[in-house]
Amino acid sequence: MMKKTLAVLLSAALCVSLFAGCSGGSANTSDPESTTPATGTQTAEETKLSGTVVTNGSTSMESVMGALIEAFKEVQPDVQIQYTGSGSGAGITSAQDGTADIGLASRDLKDDETGVKQITVAKDGIAIIV
């Protein structure tokens, strides 16, 4: 159960990191004195996680995973993240059979690939260069 929770938290953090890096900057027009911090909530910096998250799958996710792992390690240095680029099919299978906490695929799930949930974090572009 702890590994599932850690995997979900990592997935969420990776998605947030990805989208934060892709967002455009905007000017802050709010009055800093009128902003009050929320009470009774913990920030990611206050929540210290530890353990290992195993990811496996698409080789086209290698550079994305490298950047996301690096950003996540800055916030949660006690979490070890393993990435193995073995292809989309292997990533899906390893997520299904529990040998990986997160499976990475550069394609949509097929109808017979059940027991896992698809979360799109990026779109893959392939080009032919001549």
mmCIF file of C-alpha atoms in Angstrom, residues 3-130:
data_model
loop_
_atom_site.group_PDB
_atom_site.id
_atom_site.type_symbol
_atom_site.label_atom_id
_atom_site.label_comp_id
_atom_site.label_asym_id
_atom_site.label_seq_id
_atom_site.Cartn_x
_atom_site.Cartn_y
_atom_site.Cartn_z
ATOM 1 C CA LYS A 3 4.478 1.773 -2.559
ATOM 2 C CA LYS A 4 1.190 2.547 -4.328
ATOM 3 C CA THR A 5 0.832 5.783 -2.345
ATOM 4 C CA LEU A 6 4.427 6.728 -3.077
ATOM 5 C CA ALA A 7 3.945 5.938 -6.771
ATOM 6 C CA VAL A 8 0.804 8.085 -6.941
ATOM 7 C CA LEU A 9 2.544 10.958 -5.131
ATOM 8 C CA LEU A 10 5.528 10.685 -7.460
ATOM 9 C CA SER A 11 3.271 10.640 -10.511
ATOM 10 C CA ALA A 12 1.454 13.733 -9.290
ATOM 11 C CA ALA A 13 4.699 15.526 -8.468
ATOM 12 C CA LEU A 14 6.199 14.604 -11.831
ATOM 13 C CA CYS A 15 3.121 15.908 -13.637
ATOM 14 C CA VAL A 16 3.163 19.141 -11.641
ATOM 15 C CA SER A 17 6.865 19.592 -12.383
ATOM 16 C CA LEU A 18 6.290 18.940 -16.066
ATOM 17 C CA PHE A 19 3.409 21.378 -16.340
ATOM 18 C CA ALA A 20 5.148 24.022 -14.232
ATOM 19 C CA GLY A 21 8.105 23.932 -16.597
ATOM 20 C CA CYS A 22 5.820 24.321 -19.596
ATOM 21 C CA SER A 23 3.674 27.122 -18.239
ATOM 22 C CA GLY A 24 4.161 30.684 -19.370
ATOM 23 C CA GLY A 25 5.132 33.297 -16.834
ATOM 24 C CA SER A 26 2.636 35.902 -15.755
ATOM 25 C CA ALA A 27 2.807 38.973 -13.600
ATOM 26 C CA ASN A 28 1.535 38.650 -10.050
ATOM 27 C CA THR A 29 -1.092 41.333 -9.601
ATOM 28 C CA SER A 30 -2.330 40.309 -6.159
ATOM 29 C CA ASP A 31 -1.516 42.332 -3.088
ATOM 30 C CA PRO A 32 1.006 40.320 -1.032
ATOM 31 C CA GLU A 33 -0.359 41.753 2.232
ATOM 32 C CA SER A 34 -3.865 40.509 1.468
ATOM 33 C CA THR A 35 -2.693 36.969 0.794
ATOM 34 C CA THR A 36 -3.113 34.711 3.807
ATOM 35 C CA PRO A 37 -1.500 31.293 3.943
ATOM 36 C CA ALA A 38 -3.694 28.230 4.271
ATOM 37 C CA THR A 39 -3.712 26.634 7.690
ATOM 38 C CA GLY A 40 -3.770 22.978 8.515
ATOM 39 C CA THR A 41 -2.113 21.871 5.268
ATOM 40 C CA GLN A 42 1.331 20.484 4.658
ATOM 41 C CA THR A 43 3.458 21.585 1.753
ATOM 42 C CA ALA A 44 5.600 19.140 -0.180
ATOM 43 C CA GLU A 45 8.648 20.585 1.574
ATOM 44 C CA GLU A 46 7.201 19.635 4.970
ATOM 45 C CA THR A 47 6.301 16.089 3.920
ATOM 46 C CA LYS A 48 9.451 13.980 3.856
ATOM 47 C CA LEU A 49 9.160 10.788 1.846
ATOM 48 C CA SER A 50 11.566 7.888 1.593
ATOM 49 C CA GLY A 51 11.691 4.638 -0.305
ATOM 50 C CA THR A 52 12.170 3.478 -3.855
ATOM 51 C CA VAL A 53 9.959 3.987 -6.890
ATOM 52 C CA VAL A 54 10.588 1.700 -9.847
ATOM 53 C CA THR A 55 9.689 2.955 -13.328
ATOM 54 C CA ASN A 56 10.013 0.962 -16.522
ATOM 55 C CA GLY A 57 9.035 1.411 -20.134
ATOM 56 C CA SER A 58 9.256 3.706 -23.113
ATOM 57 C CA THR A 59 12.732 4.749 -24.191
ATOM 58 C CA SER A 60 11.299 7.956 -25.656
ATOM 59 C CA MET A 61 10.505 8.983 -22.060
ATOM 60 C CA GLU A 62 14.167 8.802 -21.028
ATOM 61 C CA SER A 63 14.993 12.513 -21.249
ATOM 62 C CA VAL A 64 11.648 13.496 -19.717
ATOM 63 C CA MET A 65 12.151 11.058 -16.842
ATOM 64 C CA GLY A 66 15.692 12.318 -16.297
ATOM 65 C CA ALA A 67 14.460 15.892 -15.903
ATOM 66 C CA LEU A 68 11.498 14.897 -13.734
ATOM 67 C CA ILE A 69 13.598 12.678 -11.482
ATOM 68 C CA GLU A 70 16.144 15.455 -11.025
ATOM 69 C CA ALA A 71 13.428 17.981 -10.108
ATOM 70 C CA PHE A 72 11.713 15.534 -7.734
ATOM 71 C CA LYS A 73 15.027 14.720 -6.003
ATOM 72 C CA GLU A 74 15.432 18.408 -5.153
ATOM 73 C CA VAL A 75 12.186 18.266 -3.166
ATOM 74 C CA GLN A 76 12.407 14.673 -1.885
ATOM 75 C CA PRO A 77 16.089 13.643 -1.726
ATOM 76 C CA ASP A 78 15.373 10.478 0.295
ATOM 77 C CA VAL A 79 13.299 8.889 -2.478
ATOM 78 C CA GLN A 80 15.247 6.665 -4.860
ATOM 79 C CA ILE A 81 13.779 6.507 -8.367
ATOM 80 C CA GLN A 82 14.838 3.784 -10.772
ATOM 81 C CA TYR A 83 14.205 4.129 -14.510
ATOM 82 C CA THR A 84 14.673 1.314 -17.014
ATOM 83 C CA GLY A 85 14.024 2.026 -20.689
ATOM 84 C CA SER A 86 12.770 -1.278 -22.033
ATOM 85 C CA GLY A 87 9.952 -0.238 -24.366
ATOM 86 C CA SER A 88 6.286 0.640 -24.001
ATOM 87 C CA GLY A 89 4.997 -2.935 -23.961
ATOM 88 C CA ALA A 90 7.377 -3.922 -21.174
ATOM 89 C CA GLY A 91 6.438 -0.802 -19.213
ATOM 90 C CA ILE A 92 2.744 -1.616 -19.355
ATOM 91 C CA THR A 93 3.332 -5.266 -18.474
ATOM 92 C CA SER A 94 5.571 -4.379 -15.531
ATOM 93 C CA ALA A 95 2.945 -1.977 -14.167
ATOM 94 C CA GLN A 96 0.297 -4.684 -14.555
ATOM 95 C CA ASP A 97 2.308 -7.387 -12.806
ATOM 96 C CA GLY A 98 3.629 -5.080 -10.079
ATOM 97 C CA THR A 99 7.328 -5.276 -10.934
ATOM 98 C CA ALA A 100 7.237 -1.510 -11.588
ATOM 99 C CA ASP A 101 5.356 1.144 -9.659
ATOM 100 C CA ILE A 102 4.988 3.282 -12.783
ATOM 101 C CA GLY A 103 4.916 1.950 -16.330
ATOM 102 C CA LEU A 104 5.892 4.317 -19.133
ATOM 103 C CA ALA A 105 4.383 4.042 -22.597
ATOM 104 C CA SER A 106 4.607 6.214 -25.687
ATOM 105 C CA ARG A 107 1.249 4.954 -26.894
ATOM 106 C CA ASP A 108 -2.295 4.562 -25.612
ATOM 107 C CA LEU A 109 -3.316 1.428 -23.747
ATOM 108 C CA LYS A 110 -4.868 -1.328 -25.825
ATOM 109 C CA ASP A 111 -8.279 -2.744 -24.895
ATOM 110 C CA ASP A 112 -6.715 -5.903 -23.459
ATOM 111 C CA GLU A 113 -4.224 -3.994 -21.279
ATOM 112 C CA THR A 114 -6.314 -3.828 -18.126
ATOM 113 C CA GLY A 115 -5.692 -3.284 -14.438
ATOM 114 C CA VAL A 116 -3.749 -0.057 -14.907
ATOM 115 C CA LYS A 117 -4.739 3.565 -15.435
ATOM 116 C CA GLN A 118 -3.439 5.730 -18.273
ATOM 117 C CA ILE A 119 -2.310 9.261 -17.384
ATOM 118 C CA THR A 120 -0.987 11.297 -20.314
ATOM 119 C CA VAL A 121 1.959 13.503 -19.314
ATOM 120 C CA ALA A 122 3.332 14.390 -22.753
ATOM 121 C CA LYS A 123 2.777 13.860 -26.460
ATOM 122 C CA ASP A 124 5.508 12.198 -28.476
ATOM 123 C CA GLY A 125 6.637 13.629 -31.799
ATOM 124 C CA ILE A 126 8.542 11.579 -34.332
ATOM 125 C CA ALA A 127 10.289 13.137 -37.310
ATOM 126 C CA ILE A 128 12.107 11.810 -40.345
ATOM 127 C CA ILE A 129 15.217 13.840 -41.068
ATOM 128 C CA VAL A 130 16.722 13.632 -44.571
#
